[in-house]
């Protein structure tokens, strides 16, 4: 799994942190990538900088890529937690929200100004989620709270394992042993979507019709929400812990094997066989992230490789070559023009990937 010229060397910027990267996301306007570390630090990397790579109009080729003429600025580093950051989300106000095992939920703006929004003395704040509608939620064990413009709380039948707002922001999905609780934040009502086992990851389809969970038992369990029908998708050699829907909602991409697994969702069928993409090697896929508008997937591997492919496609573009620590964080900027990733060894990189670089006709 080696590429002669990985895109990060042509179009990227790299840094080294002192601890494992635990999560990555971008702020709402895409100006900065935020990455949390295993020592409780939040680092911010600028999406653009003076002298960075750019596109220039060309008389015959349409556009010409101009490589960076100046190095990127150093990472901005902010100590946020007395321990490990367990969750990270883009804050509706423009910065970031970080949840930690010190029992604090901290809001940090891009200048590094920090404000504690919630505390859970003696407990961990395990998960945090935000919505496009401006809602904030966090989970601590069996307790889930909405904070900010809308305040409420919910007690679960078991400790939470994942937290994710629906695309509309009206519903909050909370995974726990025995299923997923769906909380209607406006009506302040909840219902249980039951399934045997322990769901550990969640993904909503872009239209909000489907909710899918990655199960501890090497399978997917999902629901078609308008009628409540269950969806069972199995056959994984490993646990699918990273799930991402394509922008058009027609494909669900997951890890759980040596290549990315792509399930048809237009509509899904229990008898359907999934397609695969990426490169198979001795190390499996660790993370998947679908592009926000194109039929394009970013894959991170336990071997340290990062690559781009299309659902079910055979071709790949290497962002980072094989070799090094597992990829532990992967996130597209909101406009899809940049990709951030981090590894368990503390390597951090941003790669400039403007849409003009890709000729993709329709969705797969």
Short mmCIF file of C-alpha atoms in Angstrom, two decimals:
data_model
loop_
_atom_site.label_atom_id
_atom_site.label_comp_id
_atom_site.label_asym_id
_atom_site.label_seq_id
_atom_site.Cartn_x
_atom_site.Cartn_y
_atom_site.Cartn_z
CA UNK A 1 0.00 0.00 0.00
CA UNK A 2 2.62 2.53 -1.09
CA UNK A 3 2.12 5.46 -3.45
CA UNK A 4 4.95 7.28 -5.25
CA UNK A 5 3.71 10.79 -4.43
CA UNK A 6 1.09 10.97 -1.67
CA UNK A 7 -1.15 14.03 -1.90
CA UNK A 8 -0.11 15.25 1.55
CA UNK A 9 3.38 15.87 0.17
CA UNK A 10 2.02 17.91 -2.75
CA UNK A 11 -0.98 19.66 -1.25
CA UNK A 12 -0.70 19.29 2.48
CA UNK A 13 0.74 20.50 5.74
CA UNK A 14 1.94 18.26 8.56
CA UNK A 15 2.70 18.69 12.25
CA UNK A 16 3.63 16.45 15.16
CA UNK A 17 1.86 16.49 18.51
CA UNK A 18 3.03 15.00 21.79
CA UNK A 19 0.12 12.57 22.26
CA UNK A 20 -2.31 10.36 20.38
CA UNK A 21 -4.92 12.18 18.29
CA UNK A 22 -8.34 11.12 19.61
CA UNK A 23 -10.76 13.07 17.38
CA UNK A 24 -10.94 15.64 14.59
CA UNK A 25 -13.58 18.01 13.28
CA UNK A 26 -13.84 21.46 11.66
CA UNK A 27 -15.47 24.59 13.00
CA UNK A 28 -18.72 25.68 11.37
CA UNK A 29 -17.20 27.98 8.74
CA UNK A 30 -14.33 25.60 7.93
CA UNK A 31 -11.59 28.07 8.79
CA UNK A 32 -9.91 25.75 11.32
CA UNK A 33 -9.58 22.06 12.01
CA UNK A 34 -9.70 21.07 15.66
CA UNK A 35 -8.06 17.89 16.94
CA UNK A 36 -8.07 16.57 20.49
CA UNK A 37 -5.17 14.68 22.04
CA UNK A 38 -4.88 11.96 24.62
CA UNK A 39 -3.33 14.40 27.11
CA UNK A 40 -6.40 16.68 27.14
CA UNK A 41 -5.03 19.24 24.67
CA UNK A 42 -7.04 20.79 21.83
CA UNK A 43 -4.93 21.79 18.84
CA UNK A 44 -6.15 24.06 16.03
CA UNK A 45 -4.78 24.07 12.50
CA UNK A 46 -5.66 26.78 9.96
CA UNK A 47 -7.43 25.57 6.84
CA UNK A 48 -5.62 28.19 4.74
CA UNK A 49 -2.50 30.29 5.19
CA UNK A 50 -0.52 32.89 3.29
CA UNK A 51 1.62 31.07 0.74
CA UNK A 52 -0.37 27.84 1.01
CA UNK A 53 -1.44 25.71 -1.98
CA UNK A 54 -4.04 27.25 -4.29
CA UNK A 55 -5.69 27.00 -7.69
CA UNK A 56 -4.92 29.47 -10.45
CA UNK A 57 -6.88 29.91 -13.72
CA UNK A 58 -5.04 28.46 -16.74
CA UNK A 59 -5.59 29.42 -20.38
CA UNK A 60 -5.81 25.85 -21.72
CA UNK A 61 -6.17 23.51 -18.75
CA UNK A 62 -8.88 25.43 -16.89
CA UNK A 63 -7.03 25.58 -13.59
CA UNK A 64 -3.46 25.09 -12.45
CA UNK A 65 -2.46 23.92 -9.01
CA UNK A 66 0.14 26.12 -7.32
CA UNK A 67 2.02 24.31 -4.57
CA UNK A 68 2.75 25.98 -1.24
CA UNK A 69 5.47 28.63 -1.24
CA UNK A 70 5.51 29.08 2.53
CA UNK A 71 5.26 26.63 5.43
CA UNK A 72 2.08 26.55 7.50
CA UNK A 73 2.01 28.30 10.86
CA UNK A 74 2.54 26.16 13.97
CA UNK A 75 -0.41 24.49 15.63
CA UNK A 76 -2.26 26.50 18.25
CA UNK A 77 -2.30 24.36 21.41
CA UNK A 78 -4.75 24.80 24.28
CA UNK A 79 -4.84 22.63 27.43
CA UNK A 80 -8.52 21.90 27.96
CA UNK A 81 -8.86 18.84 30.22
CA UNK A 82 -7.05 17.39 33.22
CA UNK A 83 -7.10 14.01 31.52
CA UNK A 84 -8.31 12.69 28.17
CA UNK A 85 -10.70 14.38 25.75
CA UNK A 86 -13.47 11.87 25.06
CA UNK A 87 -15.58 13.80 22.56
CA UNK A 88 -15.30 16.71 20.13
CA UNK A 89 -17.86 18.66 18.11
CA UNK A 90 -18.11 21.90 16.17
CA UNK A 91 -19.79 24.48 18.38
CA UNK A 92 -22.76 26.43 16.95
CA UNK A 93 -21.05 29.68 17.99
CA UNK A 94 -18.10 28.98 15.71
CA UNK A 95 -15.52 27.24 17.88
CA UNK A 96 -15.38 23.76 19.37
CA UNK A 97 -16.87 21.73 22.22
CA UNK A 98 -14.69 19.20 24.02
CA UNK A 99 -15.88 16.60 26.54
CA UNK A 100 -13.43 15.00 28.95
CA UNK A 101 -12.86 12.40 31.62
CA UNK A 102 -12.40 15.26 34.09
CA UNK A 103 -16.19 15.71 34.00
CA UNK A 104 -16.14 18.98 32.06
CA UNK A 105 -17.69 20.15 28.80
CA UNK A 106 -15.60 23.05 27.51
CA UNK A 107 -16.33 25.56 24.76
CA UNK A 108 -13.20 26.86 23.02
CA UNK A 109 -13.14 29.57 20.34
CA UNK A 110 -10.47 29.79 17.63
CA UNK A 111 -8.49 32.27 19.74
CA UNK A 112 -8.26 29.72 22.55
CA UNK A 113 -10.70 31.41 24.92
CA UNK A 114 -12.30 28.63 26.98
CA UNK A 115 -15.56 28.48 28.92
CA UNK A 116 -16.90 25.54 30.92
CA UNK A 117 -20.50 24.89 29.85
CA UNK A 118 -21.24 21.89 32.06
CA UNK A 119 -19.69 19.76 34.79
CA UNK A 120 -20.29 16.24 36.06
CA UNK A 121 -18.28 16.03 39.30
CA UNK A 122 -16.74 12.61 39.85
CA UNK A 123 -17.92 11.32 36.46
CA UNK A 124 -16.85 11.40 32.84
CA UNK A 125 -18.58 13.38 30.15
CA UNK A 126 -18.39 10.70 27.49
CA UNK A 127 -19.97 12.21 24.38
CA UNK A 128 -20.94 15.56 22.89
CA UNK A 129 -23.06 16.42 19.85
CA UNK A 130 -24.29 19.59 18.17
CA UNK A 131 -26.89 20.27 15.50
CA UNK A 132 -27.19 22.64 12.57
CA UNK A 133 -30.14 24.16 14.42
CA UNK A 134 -27.77 25.31 17.16
CA UNK A 135 -28.50 22.67 19.80
CA UNK A 136 -25.88 21.19 22.10
CA UNK A 137 -26.09 17.87 23.93
CA UNK A 138 -23.77 15.82 26.08
CA UNK A 139 -23.89 12.42 27.76
CA UNK A 140 -22.45 11.30 31.08
CA UNK A 141 -23.17 7.66 31.79
CA UNK A 142 -26.96 7.21 31.70
CA UNK A 143 -27.68 10.96 31.78
CA UNK A 144 -28.10 13.01 28.58
CA UNK A 145 -28.60 16.76 28.72
CA UNK A 146 -29.52 19.49 26.25
CA UNK A 147 -27.93 22.82 27.09
CA UNK A 148 -28.04 26.33 25.69
CA UNK A 149 -31.14 27.75 24.01
CA UNK A 150 -33.05 24.57 24.87
CA UNK A 151 -32.54 22.91 28.28
CA UNK A 152 -33.70 19.39 29.14
CA UNK A 153 -32.40 16.06 30.36
CA UNK A 154 -33.11 12.38 29.84
CA UNK A 155 -32.15 9.28 31.84
CA UNK A 156 -31.30 6.21 29.77
CA UNK A 157 -31.81 2.52 30.60
CA UNK A 158 -28.02 2.01 30.25
CA UNK A 159 -24.86 4.07 29.76
CA UNK A 160 -24.55 5.85 26.43
CA UNK A 161 -22.09 4.65 23.78
CA UNK A 162 -22.76 7.19 20.99
CA UNK A 163 -24.68 10.43 20.45
CA UNK A 164 -25.80 12.00 17.16
CA UNK A 165 -28.39 14.59 16.07
CA UNK A 166 -30.57 13.98 13.04
CA UNK A 167 -29.88 16.16 9.97
CA UNK A 168 -32.83 18.41 10.91
CA UNK A 169 -31.60 18.68 14.49
CA UNK A 170 -35.03 17.81 15.87
CA UNK A 171 -34.13 14.30 17.04
CA UNK A 172 -31.18 13.07 19.06
CA UNK A 173 -30.15 9.42 18.69
CA UNK A 174 -28.48 7.93 21.78
CA UNK A 175 -26.94 4.46 21.57
CA UNK A 176 -26.77 2.17 24.61
CA UNK A 177 -27.06 -1.51 25.48
CA UNK A 178 -30.32 -2.88 24.10
CA UNK A 179 -30.85 -0.35 21.34
CA UNK A 180 -31.04 3.34 20.52
CA UNK A 181 -33.20 5.92 22.28
CA UNK A 182 -34.63 8.51 19.90
CA UNK A 183 -35.28 11.79 21.70
CA UNK A 184 -37.53 14.39 20.08
CA UNK A 185 -35.97 17.59 21.39
CA UNK A 186 -38.97 19.79 20.53
CA UNK A 187 -41.73 17.60 21.92
CA UNK A 188 -39.51 16.38 24.80
CA UNK A 189 -40.60 12.80 24.14
CA UNK A 190 -38.50 9.70 23.56
CA UNK A 191 -38.91 6.17 22.21
CA UNK A 192 -36.71 3.11 22.22
CA UNK A 193 -35.56 1.50 18.99
CA UNK A 194 -34.76 -1.91 20.40
CA UNK A 195 -32.12 -4.30 19.14
CA UNK A 196 -30.18 -7.09 20.83
CA UNK A 197 -26.57 -6.37 21.69
CA UNK A 198 -24.54 -3.21 22.09
CA UNK A 199 -24.52 -0.47 19.41
CA UNK A 200 -21.28 1.54 19.45
CA UNK A 201 -21.55 3.92 16.47
CA UNK A 202 -24.35 5.81 14.72
CA UNK A 203 -25.08 7.28 11.29
CA UNK A 204 -28.13 9.15 9.99
CA UNK A 205 -28.99 9.21 6.30
CA UNK A 206 -28.96 12.78 4.93
CA UNK A 207 -32.77 12.82 4.60
CA UNK A 208 -33.27 11.48 8.14
CA UNK A 209 -35.20 8.41 6.95
CA UNK A 210 -32.64 5.87 8.10
CA UNK A 211 -30.68 5.48 11.32
CA UNK A 212 -27.95 2.82 11.43
CA UNK A 213 -25.84 1.55 14.32
CA UNK A 214 -22.55 -0.33 14.23
CA UNK A 215 -22.87 -3.26 16.61
CA UNK A 216 -20.30 -4.81 18.91
CA UNK A 217 -21.23 -8.17 17.37
CA UNK A 218 -19.67 -7.42 13.94
CA UNK A 219 -22.90 -6.32 12.24
CA UNK A 220 -25.09 -3.32 11.48
CA UNK A 221 -28.58 -2.79 12.82
CA UNK A 222 -30.71 -0.03 11.37
CA UNK A 223 -34.21 1.34 11.23
CA UNK A 224 -36.37 2.90 8.54
CA UNK A 225 -37.88 5.55 10.76
CA UNK A 226 -41.12 6.42 8.93
CA UNK A 227 -42.49 2.91 9.54
CA UNK A 228 -40.06 1.52 12.12
CA UNK A 229 -38.86 -1.41 9.99
CA UNK A 230 -35.64 -3.06 11.17
CA UNK A 231 -32.61 -3.53 8.92
CA UNK A 232 -29.98 -6.22 9.59
CA UNK A 233 -26.69 -6.17 7.67
CA UNK A 234 -23.94 -8.61 8.61
CA UNK A 235 -20.98 -10.61 7.39
CA UNK A 236 -18.25 -8.42 8.90
CA UNK A 237 -14.96 -9.98 10.00
CA UNK A 238 -14.43 -7.07 12.41
CA UNK A 239 -16.57 -4.61 14.35
CA UNK A 240 -17.93 -1.75 12.17
CA UNK A 241 -17.17 1.23 14.38
CA UNK A 242 -16.97 3.97 11.72
CA UNK A 243 -20.06 4.70 9.58
CA UNK A 244 -20.69 7.43 7.00
CA UNK A 245 -23.47 8.05 4.47
CA UNK A 246 -22.69 9.34 0.99
CA UNK A 247 -23.91 12.88 0.36
CA UNK A 248 -26.86 11.68 -1.75
CA UNK A 249 -27.84 9.08 0.85
CA UNK A 250 -27.74 6.18 -1.59
CA UNK A 251 -24.72 4.43 -0.05
CA UNK A 252 -23.64 3.72 3.53
CA UNK A 253 -19.88 3.22 3.93
CA UNK A 254 -18.32 1.48 6.94
CA UNK A 255 -15.09 0.00 8.18
CA UNK A 256 -15.03 -3.52 9.63
CA UNK A 257 -12.74 -5.25 7.15
CA UNK A 258 -9.59 -4.97 5.04
CA UNK A 259 -11.44 -2.64 2.63
CA UNK A 260 -14.32 -0.19 3.06
CA UNK A 261 -17.76 -1.82 2.87
CA UNK A 262 -20.41 0.00 0.79
CA UNK A 263 -24.10 -0.86 1.29
CA UNK A 264 -26.82 0.28 -1.10
CA UNK A 265 -29.49 2.38 0.65
CA UNK A 266 -31.91 3.26 -2.15
CA UNK A 267 -33.57 1.36 -0.42
CA UNK A 268 -31.51 -1.18 1.53
CA UNK A 269 -32.20 -4.91 1.28
CA UNK A 270 -31.18 -7.71 3.61
CA UNK A 271 -30.27 -9.90 0.62
CA UNK A 272 -28.07 -7.26 -1.01
CA UNK A 273 -24.36 -7.94 -1.20
CA UNK A 274 -22.19 -4.94 -0.37
CA UNK A 275 -19.52 -3.59 -2.65
CA UNK A 276 -16.04 -2.80 -1.42
CA UNK A 277 -13.53 -0.08 -2.20
CA UNK A 278 -10.03 0.86 -1.18
CA UNK A 279 -6.96 -1.35 -1.06
CA UNK A 280 -6.86 -4.61 0.88
CA UNK A 281 -3.77 -5.23 2.95
CA UNK A 282 -2.69 -6.85 6.18
CA UNK A 283 -4.04 -3.90 8.20
CA UNK A 284 -7.79 -3.18 8.14
CA UNK A 285 -9.61 0.10 7.60
CA UNK A 286 -9.81 2.15 10.80
CA UNK A 287 -12.01 5.09 9.71
CA UNK A 288 -14.26 6.16 6.85
CA UNK A 289 -15.55 9.64 5.96
CA UNK A 290 -17.76 10.45 2.96
CA UNK A 291 -17.25 13.75 1.15
CA UNK A 292 -20.01 16.29 1.97
CA UNK A 293 -21.04 16.76 -1.67
CA UNK A 294 -19.07 14.48 -4.05
CA UNK A 295 -19.20 10.71 -4.53
CA UNK A 296 -15.86 10.35 -2.77
CA UNK A 297 -14.70 8.56 0.37
CA UNK A 298 -11.67 9.14 2.58
CA UNK A 299 -10.33 6.00 4.24
CA UNK A 300 -7.87 5.72 7.11
CA UNK A 301 -6.06 2.44 7.81
CA UNK A 302 -4.48 0.83 10.84
CA UNK A 303 -1.29 0.79 8.73
CA UNK A 304 -1.22 4.61 8.70
CA UNK A 305 -2.35 4.93 5.09
CA UNK A 306 -4.99 7.49 4.05
CA UNK A 307 -6.58 7.25 0.62
CA UNK A 308 -9.50 8.45 -1.49
CA UNK A 309 -11.84 6.23 -3.50
CA UNK A 310 -15.40 6.04 -4.81
CA UNK A 311 -18.11 3.69 -3.52
CA UNK A 312 -17.47 0.29 -5.08
CA UNK A 313 -14.70 1.70 -7.28
CA UNK A 314 -11.31 0.15 -7.99
CA UNK A 315 -9.23 3.32 -8.37
CA UNK A 316 -7.59 5.03 -5.39
CA UNK A 317 -5.60 8.18 -4.66
CA UNK A 318 -3.13 8.00 -1.81
CA UNK A 319 -3.22 10.94 0.59
CA UNK A 320 -0.70 9.35 2.95
CA UNK A 321 1.40 6.27 2.19
CA UNK A 322 1.40 3.08 4.20
CA UNK A 323 3.65 3.02 7.25
CA UNK A 324 3.37 4.42 10.74
CA UNK A 325 0.75 4.48 13.45
CA UNK A 326 -2.97 3.79 12.88
CA UNK A 327 -5.13 6.64 11.61
CA UNK A 328 -7.25 7.67 14.60
CA UNK A 329 -9.07 10.78 13.31
CA UNK A 330 -10.41 11.79 9.89
CA UNK A 331 -12.66 14.72 8.94
CA UNK A 332 -13.67 16.68 5.83
CA UNK A 333 -14.09 20.46 6.00
CA UNK A 334 -17.75 21.52 5.64
CA UNK A 335 -17.22 22.51 1.98
CA UNK A 336 -15.22 19.35 1.22
CA UNK A 337 -12.19 21.35 0.09
CA UNK A 338 -9.82 20.09 2.79
CA UNK A 339 -9.26 16.88 4.71
CA UNK A 340 -7.80 16.62 8.21
CA UNK A 341 -6.38 13.47 9.75
CA UNK A 342 -4.45 12.39 12.81
CA UNK A 343 -2.71 9.23 14.00
CA UNK A 344 -2.14 7.42 17.26
CA UNK A 345 1.48 8.62 17.18
CA UNK A 346 0.42 12.29 17.13
CA UNK A 347 0.91 13.00 13.43
CA UNK A 348 -1.50 15.71 12.23
CA UNK A 349 -2.06 16.79 8.63
CA UNK A 350 -4.36 18.89 6.47
CA UNK A 351 -4.64 18.31 2.73
CA UNK A 352 -6.02 20.81 0.21
CA UNK A 353 -8.47 18.97 -2.09
CA UNK A 354 -10.49 21.46 -4.17
CA UNK A 355 -13.40 20.06 -6.18
CA UNK A 356 -11.67 20.98 -9.44
CA UNK A 357 -9.16 18.18 -8.80
CA UNK A 358 -11.88 15.55 -9.21
CA UNK A 359 -13.94 14.65 -12.24
CA UNK A 360 -16.83 12.74 -10.79
CA UNK A 361 -19.94 12.30 -12.89
CA UNK A 362 -22.87 11.72 -10.56
CA UNK A 363 -23.03 9.48 -7.53
CA UNK A 364 -22.27 5.79 -7.38
#
